[in-house]
PDB file of C-alpha atoms in Angstrom:
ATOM      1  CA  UNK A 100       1.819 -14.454 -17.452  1.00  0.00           C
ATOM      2  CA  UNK A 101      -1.327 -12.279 -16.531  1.00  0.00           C
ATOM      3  CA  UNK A 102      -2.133  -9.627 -18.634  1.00  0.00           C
ATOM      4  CA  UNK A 103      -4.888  -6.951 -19.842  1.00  0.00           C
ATOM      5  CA  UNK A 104      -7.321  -9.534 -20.385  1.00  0.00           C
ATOM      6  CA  UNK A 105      -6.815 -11.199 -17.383  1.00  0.00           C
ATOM      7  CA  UNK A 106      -7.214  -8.061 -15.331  1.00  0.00           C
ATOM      8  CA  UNK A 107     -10.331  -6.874 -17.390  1.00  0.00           C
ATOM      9  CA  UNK A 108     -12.456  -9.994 -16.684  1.00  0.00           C
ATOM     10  CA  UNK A 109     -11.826  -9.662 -12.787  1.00  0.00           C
ATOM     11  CA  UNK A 110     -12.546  -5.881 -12.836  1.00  0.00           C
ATOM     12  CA  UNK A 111     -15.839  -6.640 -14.713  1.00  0.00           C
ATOM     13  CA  UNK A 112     -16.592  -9.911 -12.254  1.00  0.00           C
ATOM     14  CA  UNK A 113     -16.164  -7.331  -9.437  1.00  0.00           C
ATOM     15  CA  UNK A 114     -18.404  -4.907 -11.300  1.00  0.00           C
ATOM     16  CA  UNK A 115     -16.102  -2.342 -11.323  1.00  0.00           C
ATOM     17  CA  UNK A 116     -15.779   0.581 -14.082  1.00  0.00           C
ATOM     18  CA  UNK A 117     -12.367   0.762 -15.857  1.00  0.00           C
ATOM     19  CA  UNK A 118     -10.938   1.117 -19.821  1.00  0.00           C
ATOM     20  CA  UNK A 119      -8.083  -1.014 -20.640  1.00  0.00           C
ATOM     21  CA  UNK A 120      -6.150   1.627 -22.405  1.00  0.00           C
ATOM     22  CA  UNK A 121      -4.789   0.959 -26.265  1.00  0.00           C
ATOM     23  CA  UNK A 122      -1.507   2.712 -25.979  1.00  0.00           C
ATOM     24  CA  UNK A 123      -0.105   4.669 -29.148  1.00  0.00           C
ATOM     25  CA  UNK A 124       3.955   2.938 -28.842  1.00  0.00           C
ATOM     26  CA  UNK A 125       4.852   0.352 -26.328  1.00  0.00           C
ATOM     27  CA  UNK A 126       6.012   0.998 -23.053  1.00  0.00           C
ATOM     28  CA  UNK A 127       9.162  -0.926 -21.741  1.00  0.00           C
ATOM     29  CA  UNK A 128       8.576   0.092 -18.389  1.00  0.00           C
ATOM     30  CA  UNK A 129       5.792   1.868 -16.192  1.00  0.00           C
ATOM     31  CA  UNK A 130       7.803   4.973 -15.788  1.00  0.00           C
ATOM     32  CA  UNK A 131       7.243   5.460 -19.668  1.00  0.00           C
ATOM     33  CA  UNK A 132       3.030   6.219 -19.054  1.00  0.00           C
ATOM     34  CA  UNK A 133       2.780   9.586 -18.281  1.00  0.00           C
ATOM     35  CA  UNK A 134       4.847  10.468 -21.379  1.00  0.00           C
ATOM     36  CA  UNK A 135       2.352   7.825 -23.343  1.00  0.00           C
ATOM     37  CA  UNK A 136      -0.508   8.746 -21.918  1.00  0.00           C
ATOM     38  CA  UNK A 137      -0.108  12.478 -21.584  1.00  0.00           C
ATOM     39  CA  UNK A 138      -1.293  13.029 -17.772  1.00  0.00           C
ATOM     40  CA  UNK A 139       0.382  13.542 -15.091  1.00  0.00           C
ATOM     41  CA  UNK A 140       3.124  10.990 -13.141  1.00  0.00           C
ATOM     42  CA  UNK A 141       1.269  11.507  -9.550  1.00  0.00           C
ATOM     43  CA  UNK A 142      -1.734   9.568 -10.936  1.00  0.00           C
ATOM     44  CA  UNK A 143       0.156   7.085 -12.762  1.00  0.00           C
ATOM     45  CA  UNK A 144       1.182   3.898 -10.638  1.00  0.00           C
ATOM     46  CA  UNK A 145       3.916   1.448 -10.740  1.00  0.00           C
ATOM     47  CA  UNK A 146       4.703  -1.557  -8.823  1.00  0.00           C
ATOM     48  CA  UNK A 147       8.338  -2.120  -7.324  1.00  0.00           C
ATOM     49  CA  UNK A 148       9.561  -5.338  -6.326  1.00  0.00           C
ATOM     50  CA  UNK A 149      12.258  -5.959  -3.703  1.00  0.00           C
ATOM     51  CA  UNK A 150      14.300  -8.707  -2.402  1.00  0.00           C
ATOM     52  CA  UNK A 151      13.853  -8.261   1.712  1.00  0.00           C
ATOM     53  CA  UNK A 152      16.425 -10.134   4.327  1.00  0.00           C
ATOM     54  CA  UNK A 153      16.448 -10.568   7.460  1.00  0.00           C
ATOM     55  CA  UNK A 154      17.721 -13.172   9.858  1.00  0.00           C
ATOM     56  CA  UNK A 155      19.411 -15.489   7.153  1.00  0.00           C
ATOM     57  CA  UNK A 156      15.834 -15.760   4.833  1.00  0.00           C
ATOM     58  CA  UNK A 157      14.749 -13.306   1.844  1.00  0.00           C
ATOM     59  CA  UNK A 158      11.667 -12.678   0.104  1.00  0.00           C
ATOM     60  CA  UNK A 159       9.902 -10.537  -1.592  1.00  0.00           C
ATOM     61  CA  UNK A 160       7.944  -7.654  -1.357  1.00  0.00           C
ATOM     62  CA  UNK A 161       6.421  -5.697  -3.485  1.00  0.00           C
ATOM     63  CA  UNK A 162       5.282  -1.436  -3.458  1.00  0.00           C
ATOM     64  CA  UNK A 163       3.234   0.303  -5.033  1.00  0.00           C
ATOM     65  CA  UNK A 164       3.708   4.180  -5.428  1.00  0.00           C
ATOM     66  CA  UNK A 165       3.430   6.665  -8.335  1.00  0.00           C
ATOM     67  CA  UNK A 166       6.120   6.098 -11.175  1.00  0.00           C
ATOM     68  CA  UNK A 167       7.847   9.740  -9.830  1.00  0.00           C
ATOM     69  CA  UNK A 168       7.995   8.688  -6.610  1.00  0.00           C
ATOM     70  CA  UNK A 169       9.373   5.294  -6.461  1.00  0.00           C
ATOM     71  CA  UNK A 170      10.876   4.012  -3.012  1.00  0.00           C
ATOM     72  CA  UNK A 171      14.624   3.114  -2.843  1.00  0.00           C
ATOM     73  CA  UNK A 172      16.016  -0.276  -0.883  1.00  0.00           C
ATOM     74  CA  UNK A 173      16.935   2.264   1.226  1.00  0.00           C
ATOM     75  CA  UNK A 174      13.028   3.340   2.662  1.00  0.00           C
ATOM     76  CA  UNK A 175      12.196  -0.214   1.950  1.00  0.00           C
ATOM     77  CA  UNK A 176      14.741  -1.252   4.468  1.00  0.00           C
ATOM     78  CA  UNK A 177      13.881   1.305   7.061  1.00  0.00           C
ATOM     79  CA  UNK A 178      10.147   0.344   7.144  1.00  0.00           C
ATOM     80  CA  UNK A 179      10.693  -3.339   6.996  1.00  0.00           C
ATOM     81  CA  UNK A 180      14.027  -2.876   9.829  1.00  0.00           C
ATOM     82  CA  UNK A 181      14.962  -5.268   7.493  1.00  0.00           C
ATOM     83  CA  UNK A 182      18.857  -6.283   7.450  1.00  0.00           C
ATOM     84  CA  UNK A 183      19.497  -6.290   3.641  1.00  0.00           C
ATOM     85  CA  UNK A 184      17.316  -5.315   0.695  1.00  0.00           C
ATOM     86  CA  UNK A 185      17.694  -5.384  -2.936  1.00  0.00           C
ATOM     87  CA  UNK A 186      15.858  -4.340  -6.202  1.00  0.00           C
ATOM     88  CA  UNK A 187      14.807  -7.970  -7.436  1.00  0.00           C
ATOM     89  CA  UNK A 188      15.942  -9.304 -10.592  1.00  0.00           C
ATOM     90  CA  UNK A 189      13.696  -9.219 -14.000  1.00  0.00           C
ATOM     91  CA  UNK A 190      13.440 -13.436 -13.336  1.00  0.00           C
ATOM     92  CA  UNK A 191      12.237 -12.386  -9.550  1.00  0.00           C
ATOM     93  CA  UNK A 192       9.225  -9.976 -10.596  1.00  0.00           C
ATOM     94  CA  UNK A 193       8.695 -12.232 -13.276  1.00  0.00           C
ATOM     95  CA  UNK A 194       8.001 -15.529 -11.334  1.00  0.00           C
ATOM     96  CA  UNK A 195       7.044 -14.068  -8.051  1.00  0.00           C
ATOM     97  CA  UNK A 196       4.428 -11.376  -9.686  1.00  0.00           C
ATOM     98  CA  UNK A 197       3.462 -13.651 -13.044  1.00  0.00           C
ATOM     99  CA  UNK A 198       4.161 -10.026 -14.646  1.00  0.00           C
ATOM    100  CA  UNK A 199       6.526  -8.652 -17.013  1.00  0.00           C
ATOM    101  CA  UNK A 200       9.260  -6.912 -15.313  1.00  0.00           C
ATOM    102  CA  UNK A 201       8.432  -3.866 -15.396  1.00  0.00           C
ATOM    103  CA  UNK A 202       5.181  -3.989 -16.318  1.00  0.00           C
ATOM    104  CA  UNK A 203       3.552  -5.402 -12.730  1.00  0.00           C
ATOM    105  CA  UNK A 204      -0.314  -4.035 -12.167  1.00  0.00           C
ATOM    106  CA  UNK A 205      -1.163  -3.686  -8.723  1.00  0.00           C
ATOM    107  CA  UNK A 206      -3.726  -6.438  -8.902  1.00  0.00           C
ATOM    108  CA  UNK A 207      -4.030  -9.640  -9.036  1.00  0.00           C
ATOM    109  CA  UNK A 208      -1.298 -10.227  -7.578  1.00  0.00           C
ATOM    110  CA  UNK A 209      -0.027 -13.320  -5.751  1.00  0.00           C
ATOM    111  CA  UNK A 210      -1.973 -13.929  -1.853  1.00  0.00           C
ATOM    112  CA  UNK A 211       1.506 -14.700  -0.403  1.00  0.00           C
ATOM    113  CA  UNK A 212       3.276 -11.833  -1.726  1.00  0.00           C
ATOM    114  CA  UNK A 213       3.419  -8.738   1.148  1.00  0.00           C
ATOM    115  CA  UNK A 214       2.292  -5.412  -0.712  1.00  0.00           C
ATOM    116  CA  UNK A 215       2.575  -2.046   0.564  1.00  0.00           C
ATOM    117  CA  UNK A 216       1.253   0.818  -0.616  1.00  0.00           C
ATOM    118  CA  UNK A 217       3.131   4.127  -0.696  1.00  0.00           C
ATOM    119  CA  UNK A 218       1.166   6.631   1.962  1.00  0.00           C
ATOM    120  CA  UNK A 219       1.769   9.458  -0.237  1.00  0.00           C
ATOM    121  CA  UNK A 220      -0.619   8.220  -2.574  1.00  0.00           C
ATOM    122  CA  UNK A 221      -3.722   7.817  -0.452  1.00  0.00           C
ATOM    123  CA  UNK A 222      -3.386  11.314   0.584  1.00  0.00           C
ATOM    124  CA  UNK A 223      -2.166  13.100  -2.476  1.00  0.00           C
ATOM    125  CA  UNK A 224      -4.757  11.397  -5.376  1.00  0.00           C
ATOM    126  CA  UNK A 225      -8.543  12.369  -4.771  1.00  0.00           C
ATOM    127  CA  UNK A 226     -10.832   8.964  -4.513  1.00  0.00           C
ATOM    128  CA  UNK A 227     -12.712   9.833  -7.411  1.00  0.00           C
ATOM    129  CA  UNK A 228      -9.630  10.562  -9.230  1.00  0.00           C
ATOM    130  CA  UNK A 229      -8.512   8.284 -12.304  1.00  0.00           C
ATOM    131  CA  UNK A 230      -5.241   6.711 -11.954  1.00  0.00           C
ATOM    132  CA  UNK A 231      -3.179   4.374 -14.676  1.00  0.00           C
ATOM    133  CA  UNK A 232      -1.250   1.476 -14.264  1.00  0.00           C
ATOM    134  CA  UNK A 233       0.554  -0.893 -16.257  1.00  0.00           C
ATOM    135  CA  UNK A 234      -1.388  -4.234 -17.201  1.00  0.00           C
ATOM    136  CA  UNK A 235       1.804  -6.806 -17.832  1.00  0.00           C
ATOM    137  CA  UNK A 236       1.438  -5.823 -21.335  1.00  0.00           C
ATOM    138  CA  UNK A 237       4.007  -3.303 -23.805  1.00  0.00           C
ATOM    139  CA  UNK A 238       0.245  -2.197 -25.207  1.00  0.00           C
ATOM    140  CA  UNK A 239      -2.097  -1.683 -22.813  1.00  0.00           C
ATOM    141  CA  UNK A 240      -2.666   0.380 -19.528  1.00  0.00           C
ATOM    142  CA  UNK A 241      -5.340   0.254 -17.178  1.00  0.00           C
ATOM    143  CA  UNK A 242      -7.094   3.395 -16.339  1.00  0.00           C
ATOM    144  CA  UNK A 243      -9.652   3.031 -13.151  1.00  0.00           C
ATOM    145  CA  UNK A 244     -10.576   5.302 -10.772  1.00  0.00           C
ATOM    146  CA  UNK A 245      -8.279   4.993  -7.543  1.00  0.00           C
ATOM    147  CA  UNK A 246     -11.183   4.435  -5.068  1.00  0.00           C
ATOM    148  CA  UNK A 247     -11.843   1.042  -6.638  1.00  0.00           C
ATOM    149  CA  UNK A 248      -7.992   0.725  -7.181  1.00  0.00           C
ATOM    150  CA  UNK A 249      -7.082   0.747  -3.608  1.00  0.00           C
ATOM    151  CA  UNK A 250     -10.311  -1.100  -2.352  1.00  0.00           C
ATOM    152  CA  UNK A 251      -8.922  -3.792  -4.260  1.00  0.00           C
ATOM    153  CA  UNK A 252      -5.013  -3.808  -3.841  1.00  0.00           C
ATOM    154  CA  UNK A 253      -4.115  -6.040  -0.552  1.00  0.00           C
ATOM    155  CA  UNK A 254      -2.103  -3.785   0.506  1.00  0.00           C
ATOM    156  CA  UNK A 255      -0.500  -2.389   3.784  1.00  0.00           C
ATOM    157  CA  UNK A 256      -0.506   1.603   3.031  1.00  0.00           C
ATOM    158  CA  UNK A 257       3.138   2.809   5.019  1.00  0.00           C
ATOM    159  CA  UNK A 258       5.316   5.519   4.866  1.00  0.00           C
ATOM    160  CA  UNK A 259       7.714   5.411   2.611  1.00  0.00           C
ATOM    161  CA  UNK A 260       8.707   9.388   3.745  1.00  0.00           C
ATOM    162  CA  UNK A 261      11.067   8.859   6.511  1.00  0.00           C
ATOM    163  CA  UNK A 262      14.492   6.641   7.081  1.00  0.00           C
ATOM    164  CA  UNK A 263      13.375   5.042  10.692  1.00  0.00           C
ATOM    165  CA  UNK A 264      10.740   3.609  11.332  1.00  0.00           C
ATOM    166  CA  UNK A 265       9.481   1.250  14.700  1.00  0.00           C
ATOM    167  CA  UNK A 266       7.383  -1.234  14.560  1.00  0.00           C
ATOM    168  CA  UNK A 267       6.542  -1.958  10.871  1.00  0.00           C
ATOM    169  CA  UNK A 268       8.646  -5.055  11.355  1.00  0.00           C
ATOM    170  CA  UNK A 269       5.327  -7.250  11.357  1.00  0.00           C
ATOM    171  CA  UNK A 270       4.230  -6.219   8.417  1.00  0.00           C
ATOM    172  CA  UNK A 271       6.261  -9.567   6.892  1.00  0.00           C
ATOM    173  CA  UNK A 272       5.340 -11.973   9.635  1.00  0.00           C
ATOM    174  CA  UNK A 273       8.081 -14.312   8.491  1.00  0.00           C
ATOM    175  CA  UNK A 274      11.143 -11.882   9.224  1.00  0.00           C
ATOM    176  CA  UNK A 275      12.106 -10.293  12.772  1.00  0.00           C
ATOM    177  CA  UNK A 276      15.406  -8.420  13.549  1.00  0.00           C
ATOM    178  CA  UNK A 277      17.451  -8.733  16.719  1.00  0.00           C
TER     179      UNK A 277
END
């Protein structure tokens, strides 16, 4: 499983400024770090994980949005056109992330896993702004500044606003609805 120390020694190998945060209690989930932390939930992120299907094969596909904002199957689906999707399973996030459930950091996550990136936060957090985010660890949270954050999330930013959407289906190259 990844964790703090994992993500600290590729932030410092790409020379970029962030604290790995000693947290007060342990957090069970994301949700739990603007209540830890004491800032606010827009600049605190989590990372969603869904089961997506569509013509008879399912994967997964992970979002990233602030903890107050999180995306439902529903939006999932409608940006995907995507036939059937689920919230995956704790053993899901676990193996397809290397996370803890619940606990899944935006990076360093897997090459073949499709990310998007919730819209919303691009244009609601400043670039200079700091933003926290769990590190796979009950302990610890990351706190960077979200300019380097979303430089280095592979990501596909989409909106996560509206019920239906066209042509987002190639976002996952493997799926394609009739």
């Amino acid at each position: 499983m990844k964790d703090a120390l994992a993500i600290h020694r590729w932030l410092l190998a790409h020379q970029i400024h962030h604290e790995i945060v000693r947290l007060p209690r342990p957090l069970t989930c994301s949700d739990e770090l603007p209540e830890v932390l004491g800032v606010t939930p827009e600049t605190c992120l989590c990372v969603s994980l869904f089961e997506v299907s569509a013509r008879g094969r399912t994967h997964e596909v992970a979002v990233v949005s602030a903890v107050n904002s999180c995306p439902g199957p529903a939006a999932v689906g409608a940006v995907l056109r995507a036939h059937r999707v689920t919230p995956a399973s704790a053993f899901t996030v676990n193996s397809a992330t290397d996370y803890a459930h619940g606990l899944v950091c935006p990076l360093l996550l897997p090459d073949d896993l499709t990310v998007l990136v919730d819209q919303r936060l691009m244009e609601r957090i400043d670039p200079d702004e700091v933003v926290h985010t769990a590190t796979g660890e009950r302990r610890t949270a990351l706190r960077v500044r979200a300019i380097h954050l979303f430089d280095l999330v592979a990501a596909k930013p989409v909106d996560l606003t509206t019920t239906h959407r066209r042509g987002l289906a190639s976002l996952v190259s493997p799926m394609r609805t009739a």
